[in-house]
């Protein structure tokens, strides 16, 4: 004659005669005849447990589990940020600062180091690209390597900066032209009124040389 046994939490008895501990990755409530696998997003690292723990609080960093019966959680790949729901399930994966999400050789997603800017500073987290001091996103494209219209890079792996304004350049040229014209007028007056054979008039000669240099730089 067999005596049925009521098993405690974390144990099971398929025949009701002897209790055993549920293996890792599973759990049971009292008086269970079998163990239940931990659902995806949760885990049990020990035998004989009555509940499974969420991967949300597994360790520092981002951890998740994507299959039933897990006894541990998987760490989010280097350079990636795994967004978890309240059950510890990974819902989306995006890039961390200095990395860019692209397709690997097997067709899956992988975080690659960003190749633009110091330390990959062109690539910001969550799929964003470099912003200028005004908060405007000025880079785009694969690995945030392209400049938006009105911006350019000084080097192939540098950051984008505003292009020189044509209006500012024209104003600069006009100011230079006015300065040279004023100096030319002064020189004309000096030529008319100065005797260059006298040593005291060497200043006028120096001014004339400077004017010639300024004209060359404007050419």
Short mmCIF file of N, CA and C in Angstrom, two decimals, residues 32-141:
data_model
loop_
_atom_site.label_atom_id
_atom_site.label_comp_id
_atom_site.label_asym_id
_atom_site.label_seq_id
_atom_site.Cartn_x
_atom_site.Cartn_y
_atom_site.Cartn_z
N UNK A 32 2.71 19.78 -6.11
CA UNK A 32 2.78 19.66 -7.57
C UNK A 32 3.31 18.29 -7.97
N UNK A 33 2.77 17.80 -9.07
CA UNK A 33 3.25 16.52 -9.61
C UNK A 33 4.33 16.73 -10.67
N UNK A 34 4.54 17.98 -11.07
CA UNK A 34 5.56 18.29 -12.07
C UNK A 34 6.06 19.72 -11.87
N UNK A 35 7.14 20.02 -12.54
CA UNK A 35 7.71 21.37 -12.48
C UNK A 35 7.33 22.14 -13.73
N UNK A 36 7.27 23.45 -13.60
CA UNK A 36 6.93 24.34 -14.72
C UNK A 36 8.16 25.13 -15.12
N UNK A 37 8.43 25.20 -16.41
CA UNK A 37 9.58 25.96 -16.89
C UNK A 37 9.37 27.45 -16.65
N UNK A 38 10.44 28.14 -16.28
CA UNK A 38 10.36 29.60 -16.15
C UNK A 38 10.03 30.19 -17.51
N UNK A 39 9.11 31.14 -17.56
CA UNK A 39 8.77 31.75 -18.86
C UNK A 39 9.90 32.65 -19.36
N UNK A 40 9.90 32.93 -20.62
CA UNK A 40 10.90 33.84 -21.20
C UNK A 40 10.85 35.17 -20.48
N UNK A 41 12.01 35.69 -20.15
CA UNK A 41 12.10 36.94 -19.40
C UNK A 41 12.37 36.71 -17.93
N UNK A 42 12.27 35.42 -17.49
CA UNK A 42 12.54 35.09 -16.09
C UNK A 42 13.49 33.91 -16.02
N UNK A 43 14.03 33.66 -14.83
CA UNK A 43 15.01 32.59 -14.66
C UNK A 43 14.96 32.06 -13.23
N UNK A 44 15.51 30.87 -13.02
CA UNK A 44 15.76 30.35 -11.67
C UNK A 44 17.14 29.72 -11.68
N UNK A 45 18.03 30.27 -10.88
CA UNK A 45 19.42 29.82 -10.87
C UNK A 45 19.64 28.65 -9.92
N UNK A 46 18.67 28.36 -9.06
CA UNK A 46 18.82 27.29 -8.08
C UNK A 46 17.75 26.22 -8.28
N UNK A 47 17.98 25.07 -7.72
CA UNK A 47 16.96 24.01 -7.73
C UNK A 47 15.99 24.23 -6.58
N UNK A 48 14.80 23.69 -6.74
CA UNK A 48 13.83 23.72 -5.65
C UNK A 48 13.27 25.08 -5.33
N UNK A 49 12.93 25.87 -6.33
CA UNK A 49 12.35 27.19 -6.09
C UNK A 49 10.87 27.19 -6.45
N UNK A 50 10.15 28.11 -5.82
CA UNK A 50 8.71 28.19 -6.06
C UNK A 50 8.33 29.31 -7.02
N UNK A 51 9.26 30.20 -7.28
CA UNK A 51 9.01 31.29 -8.23
C UNK A 51 10.27 31.56 -9.04
N UNK A 52 10.10 32.16 -10.20
CA UNK A 52 11.22 32.56 -11.05
C UNK A 52 11.44 34.06 -10.92
N UNK A 53 12.67 34.48 -11.08
CA UNK A 53 13.02 35.89 -10.95
C UNK A 53 13.07 36.56 -12.32
N UNK A 54 12.78 37.87 -12.33
CA UNK A 54 12.83 38.63 -13.58
C UNK A 54 14.26 39.01 -13.93
N UNK A 55 14.58 39.01 -15.22
CA UNK A 55 15.91 39.41 -15.67
C UNK A 55 16.14 40.91 -15.54
N UNK A 56 15.09 41.66 -15.26
CA UNK A 56 15.22 43.12 -15.14
C UNK A 56 16.21 43.46 -14.02
N UNK A 57 16.16 42.72 -12.93
CA UNK A 57 17.03 43.00 -11.78
C UNK A 57 18.13 41.94 -11.63
N UNK A 58 18.54 41.34 -12.73
CA UNK A 58 19.52 40.24 -12.67
C UNK A 58 20.86 40.72 -12.15
N UNK A 59 21.47 41.67 -12.84
CA UNK A 59 22.74 42.27 -12.44
C UNK A 59 22.79 43.68 -12.97
N UNK A 60 23.88 44.39 -12.63
CA UNK A 60 24.06 45.73 -13.19
C UNK A 60 24.22 45.62 -14.70
N UNK A 61 23.61 46.52 -15.41
CA UNK A 61 23.63 46.45 -16.87
C UNK A 61 22.30 45.95 -17.39
N UNK A 62 22.25 45.62 -18.65
CA UNK A 62 21.02 45.16 -19.28
C UNK A 62 21.13 43.67 -19.59
N UNK A 63 20.23 42.90 -18.97
CA UNK A 63 20.20 41.46 -19.16
C UNK A 63 18.79 41.03 -19.56
N UNK A 64 18.69 39.93 -20.25
CA UNK A 64 17.38 39.45 -20.69
C UNK A 64 17.43 37.94 -20.93
N UNK A 65 16.27 37.32 -21.06
CA UNK A 65 16.19 35.93 -21.50
C UNK A 65 15.09 35.85 -22.55
N UNK A 66 15.34 35.09 -23.59
CA UNK A 66 14.40 35.05 -24.71
C UNK A 66 13.74 33.69 -24.89
N UNK A 67 14.00 32.76 -23.97
CA UNK A 67 13.39 31.44 -24.11
C UNK A 67 12.94 30.91 -22.77
N UNK A 68 12.03 29.94 -22.80
CA UNK A 68 11.53 29.32 -21.58
C UNK A 68 12.60 28.41 -20.97
N UNK A 69 12.52 28.25 -19.65
CA UNK A 69 13.42 27.33 -18.97
C UNK A 69 14.82 27.86 -18.74
N UNK A 70 15.00 29.16 -18.67
CA UNK A 70 16.34 29.74 -18.49
C UNK A 70 16.76 29.68 -17.02
N UNK A 71 18.02 29.34 -16.79
CA UNK A 71 18.56 29.38 -15.43
C UNK A 71 19.53 30.55 -15.27
N UNK A 72 19.66 31.35 -16.30
CA UNK A 72 20.48 32.56 -16.26
C UNK A 72 19.91 33.55 -17.27
N UNK A 73 20.44 34.77 -17.26
CA UNK A 73 20.01 35.78 -18.22
C UNK A 73 21.17 36.15 -19.13
N UNK A 74 20.87 36.56 -20.32
CA UNK A 74 21.90 36.93 -21.30
C UNK A 74 22.15 38.43 -21.24
N UNK A 75 23.42 38.79 -21.32
CA UNK A 75 23.77 40.21 -21.31
C UNK A 75 23.57 40.80 -22.69
N UNK A 76 23.09 42.02 -22.73
CA UNK A 76 22.94 42.72 -24.01
C UNK A 76 24.31 42.88 -24.65
N UNK A 77 24.38 42.74 -25.97
CA UNK A 77 25.66 42.77 -26.68
C UNK A 77 26.40 44.09 -26.45
N UNK A 78 27.72 44.02 -26.52
CA UNK A 78 28.54 45.21 -26.34
C UNK A 78 28.17 46.28 -27.37
N UNK A 79 28.01 47.48 -26.89
CA UNK A 79 27.66 48.59 -27.77
C UNK A 79 26.18 48.72 -28.05
N UNK A 80 25.38 47.83 -27.45
CA UNK A 80 23.93 47.87 -27.70
C UNK A 80 23.18 48.13 -26.39
N UNK A 81 21.98 48.65 -26.53
CA UNK A 81 21.08 48.84 -25.40
C UNK A 81 19.83 48.02 -25.68
N UNK A 82 19.52 47.09 -24.78
CA UNK A 82 18.34 46.24 -24.94
C UNK A 82 17.21 46.80 -24.08
N UNK A 83 16.13 47.15 -24.72
CA UNK A 83 14.97 47.67 -24.00
C UNK A 83 14.13 46.49 -23.53
N UNK A 84 13.85 46.42 -22.22
CA UNK A 84 13.09 45.32 -21.65
C UNK A 84 11.70 45.77 -21.23
N UNK A 85 10.74 44.85 -21.34
CA UNK A 85 9.43 45.16 -20.79
C UNK A 85 9.40 44.74 -19.32
N UNK A 86 8.25 44.84 -18.68
CA UNK A 86 8.18 44.57 -17.25
C UNK A 86 8.42 43.10 -16.91
N UNK A 87 8.33 42.23 -17.91
CA UNK A 87 8.57 40.81 -17.69
C UNK A 87 10.02 40.41 -17.94
N UNK A 88 10.88 41.38 -18.27
CA UNK A 88 12.27 41.07 -18.53
C UNK A 88 12.53 40.58 -19.93
N UNK A 89 11.56 40.74 -20.81
CA UNK A 89 11.73 40.33 -22.20
C UNK A 89 12.32 41.47 -23.01
N UNK A 90 13.25 41.13 -23.89
CA UNK A 90 13.82 42.15 -24.77
C UNK A 90 12.80 42.48 -25.85
N UNK A 91 12.45 43.75 -25.94
CA UNK A 91 11.48 44.18 -26.95
C UNK A 91 12.17 44.83 -28.14
N UNK A 92 13.20 45.63 -27.89
CA UNK A 92 13.95 46.27 -28.97
C UNK A 92 15.42 46.33 -28.59
N UNK A 93 16.26 46.48 -29.59
CA UNK A 93 17.69 46.67 -29.35
C UNK A 93 18.14 47.89 -30.14
N UNK A 94 18.83 48.79 -29.48
CA UNK A 94 19.33 49.99 -30.14
C UNK A 94 20.79 50.19 -29.76
N UNK A 95 21.41 51.21 -30.31
CA UNK A 95 22.84 51.42 -30.09
C UNK A 95 23.13 52.28 -28.87
N UNK A 96 24.28 52.06 -28.29
CA UNK A 96 24.78 52.91 -27.21
C UNK A 96 25.64 54.00 -27.84
N UNK A 97 26.07 54.99 -27.04
CA UNK A 97 26.94 56.05 -27.55
C UNK A 97 28.21 55.45 -28.15
N UNK A 98 28.61 55.95 -29.31
CA UNK A 98 29.85 55.50 -29.94
C UNK A 98 29.71 54.24 -30.76
N UNK A 99 28.47 53.75 -30.94
CA UNK A 99 28.24 52.54 -31.73
C UNK A 99 27.11 52.78 -32.72
N UNK A 100 27.05 51.89 -33.71
CA UNK A 100 26.02 51.99 -34.75
C UNK A 100 25.47 50.59 -35.02
N UNK A 101 24.15 50.45 -35.07
CA UNK A 101 23.51 49.15 -35.32
C UNK A 101 23.44 48.90 -36.82
N UNK A 102 23.98 47.75 -37.23
CA UNK A 102 23.93 47.37 -38.64
C UNK A 102 23.74 45.86 -38.73
N UNK A 103 23.53 45.36 -39.94
CA UNK A 103 23.29 43.93 -40.15
C UNK A 103 24.62 43.17 -40.22
N UNK A 104 24.68 42.03 -39.53
CA UNK A 104 25.90 41.22 -39.58
C UNK A 104 25.82 40.21 -40.72
N UNK A 105 26.83 39.34 -40.82
CA UNK A 105 26.92 38.39 -41.93
C UNK A 105 25.80 37.35 -41.90
N UNK A 106 25.17 37.16 -40.75
CA UNK A 106 24.09 36.18 -40.63
C UNK A 106 22.72 36.81 -40.76
N UNK A 107 22.68 38.09 -41.06
CA UNK A 107 21.40 38.77 -41.23
C UNK A 107 20.81 39.33 -39.95
N UNK A 108 21.51 39.16 -38.83
CA UNK A 108 21.03 39.70 -37.57
C UNK A 108 21.57 41.10 -37.32
N UNK A 109 21.15 41.69 -36.22
CA UNK A 109 21.61 43.02 -35.87
C UNK A 109 22.81 42.94 -34.94
N UNK A 110 23.76 43.85 -35.16
CA UNK A 110 24.96 43.90 -34.35
C UNK A 110 25.40 45.35 -34.18
N UNK A 111 25.97 45.65 -33.02
CA UNK A 111 26.47 47.00 -32.75
C UNK A 111 27.94 47.07 -33.15
N UNK A 112 28.25 47.97 -34.07
CA UNK A 112 29.63 48.16 -34.54
C UNK A 112 30.17 49.49 -34.01
N UNK A 113 31.47 49.58 -33.72
CA UNK A 113 32.06 50.86 -33.29
C UNK A 113 31.88 51.92 -34.37
N UNK A 114 31.51 53.11 -33.95
CA UNK A 114 31.32 54.23 -34.88
C UNK A 114 32.69 54.72 -35.37
N UNK A 115 32.77 55.06 -36.65
CA UNK A 115 34.06 55.41 -37.25
C UNK A 115 34.24 56.91 -37.45
N UNK A 116 33.31 57.72 -37.00
CA UNK A 116 33.38 59.16 -37.24
C UNK A 116 33.37 59.92 -35.92
N UNK A 117 34.25 60.93 -35.84
CA UNK A 117 34.38 61.70 -34.62
C UNK A 117 35.30 61.01 -33.63
N UNK A 118 35.83 61.78 -32.69
CA UNK A 118 36.72 61.23 -31.67
C UNK A 118 35.96 60.26 -30.79
N UNK A 119 36.44 59.01 -30.73
CA UNK A 119 35.75 58.01 -29.93
C UNK A 119 34.38 57.66 -30.45
N UNK A 120 34.16 57.87 -31.75
CA UNK A 120 32.85 57.57 -32.33
C UNK A 120 31.76 58.53 -31.91
N UNK A 121 32.15 59.77 -31.60
CA UNK A 121 31.20 60.76 -31.08
C UNK A 121 30.13 61.17 -32.08
N UNK A 122 30.28 60.77 -33.35
CA UNK A 122 29.24 61.10 -34.33
C UNK A 122 27.98 60.28 -34.09
N UNK A 123 28.12 59.10 -33.46
CA UNK A 123 26.99 58.20 -33.22
C UNK A 123 26.51 58.35 -31.78
N UNK A 124 25.29 58.80 -31.62
CA UNK A 124 24.68 58.93 -30.30
C UNK A 124 23.74 57.75 -30.07
N UNK A 125 23.37 57.52 -28.82
CA UNK A 125 22.52 56.38 -28.49
C UNK A 125 21.13 56.51 -29.11
N UNK A 126 20.45 55.37 -29.22
CA UNK A 126 19.08 55.30 -29.73
C UNK A 126 18.97 55.80 -31.17
N UNK A 127 20.00 55.50 -31.99
CA UNK A 127 19.91 55.79 -33.41
C UNK A 127 20.08 57.24 -33.79
N UNK A 128 20.56 58.07 -32.87
CA UNK A 128 20.73 59.49 -33.18
C UNK A 128 22.15 59.77 -33.66
N UNK A 129 22.30 60.88 -34.38
CA UNK A 129 23.61 61.29 -34.87
C UNK A 129 24.02 62.62 -34.23
N UNK A 130 25.24 63.04 -34.51
CA UNK A 130 25.85 64.21 -33.88
C UNK A 130 25.00 65.47 -34.03
N UNK A 131 24.88 66.22 -32.93
CA UNK A 131 24.19 67.51 -32.90
C UNK A 131 25.22 68.62 -32.70
N UNK A 132 24.99 69.76 -33.33
CA UNK A 132 25.90 70.89 -33.12
C UNK A 132 25.57 71.60 -31.82
N UNK A 133 26.24 72.73 -31.56
CA UNK A 133 26.05 73.43 -30.29
C UNK A 133 24.65 73.99 -30.12
N UNK A 134 23.90 74.08 -31.21
CA UNK A 134 22.52 74.56 -31.14
C UNK A 134 21.52 73.43 -31.00
N UNK A 135 22.01 72.20 -30.89
CA UNK A 135 21.12 71.06 -30.74
C UNK A 135 20.53 70.55 -32.03
N UNK A 136 21.08 70.98 -33.16
CA UNK A 136 20.59 70.56 -34.47
C UNK A 136 21.37 69.33 -34.93
N UNK A 137 20.65 68.29 -35.33
CA UNK A 137 21.31 67.08 -35.84
C UNK A 137 21.87 67.38 -37.22
N UNK A 138 23.19 67.34 -37.35
CA UNK A 138 23.85 67.77 -38.59
C UNK A 138 24.47 66.61 -39.36
N UNK A 139 24.42 65.39 -38.79
CA UNK A 139 24.99 64.24 -39.48
C UNK A 139 23.93 63.17 -39.68
N UNK A 140 24.10 62.35 -40.71
CA UNK A 140 23.09 61.34 -41.05
C UNK A 140 23.76 60.21 -41.81
N UNK A 141 22.97 59.23 -42.24
CA UNK A 141 23.49 58.14 -43.06
C UNK A 141 24.12 57.02 -42.27
#
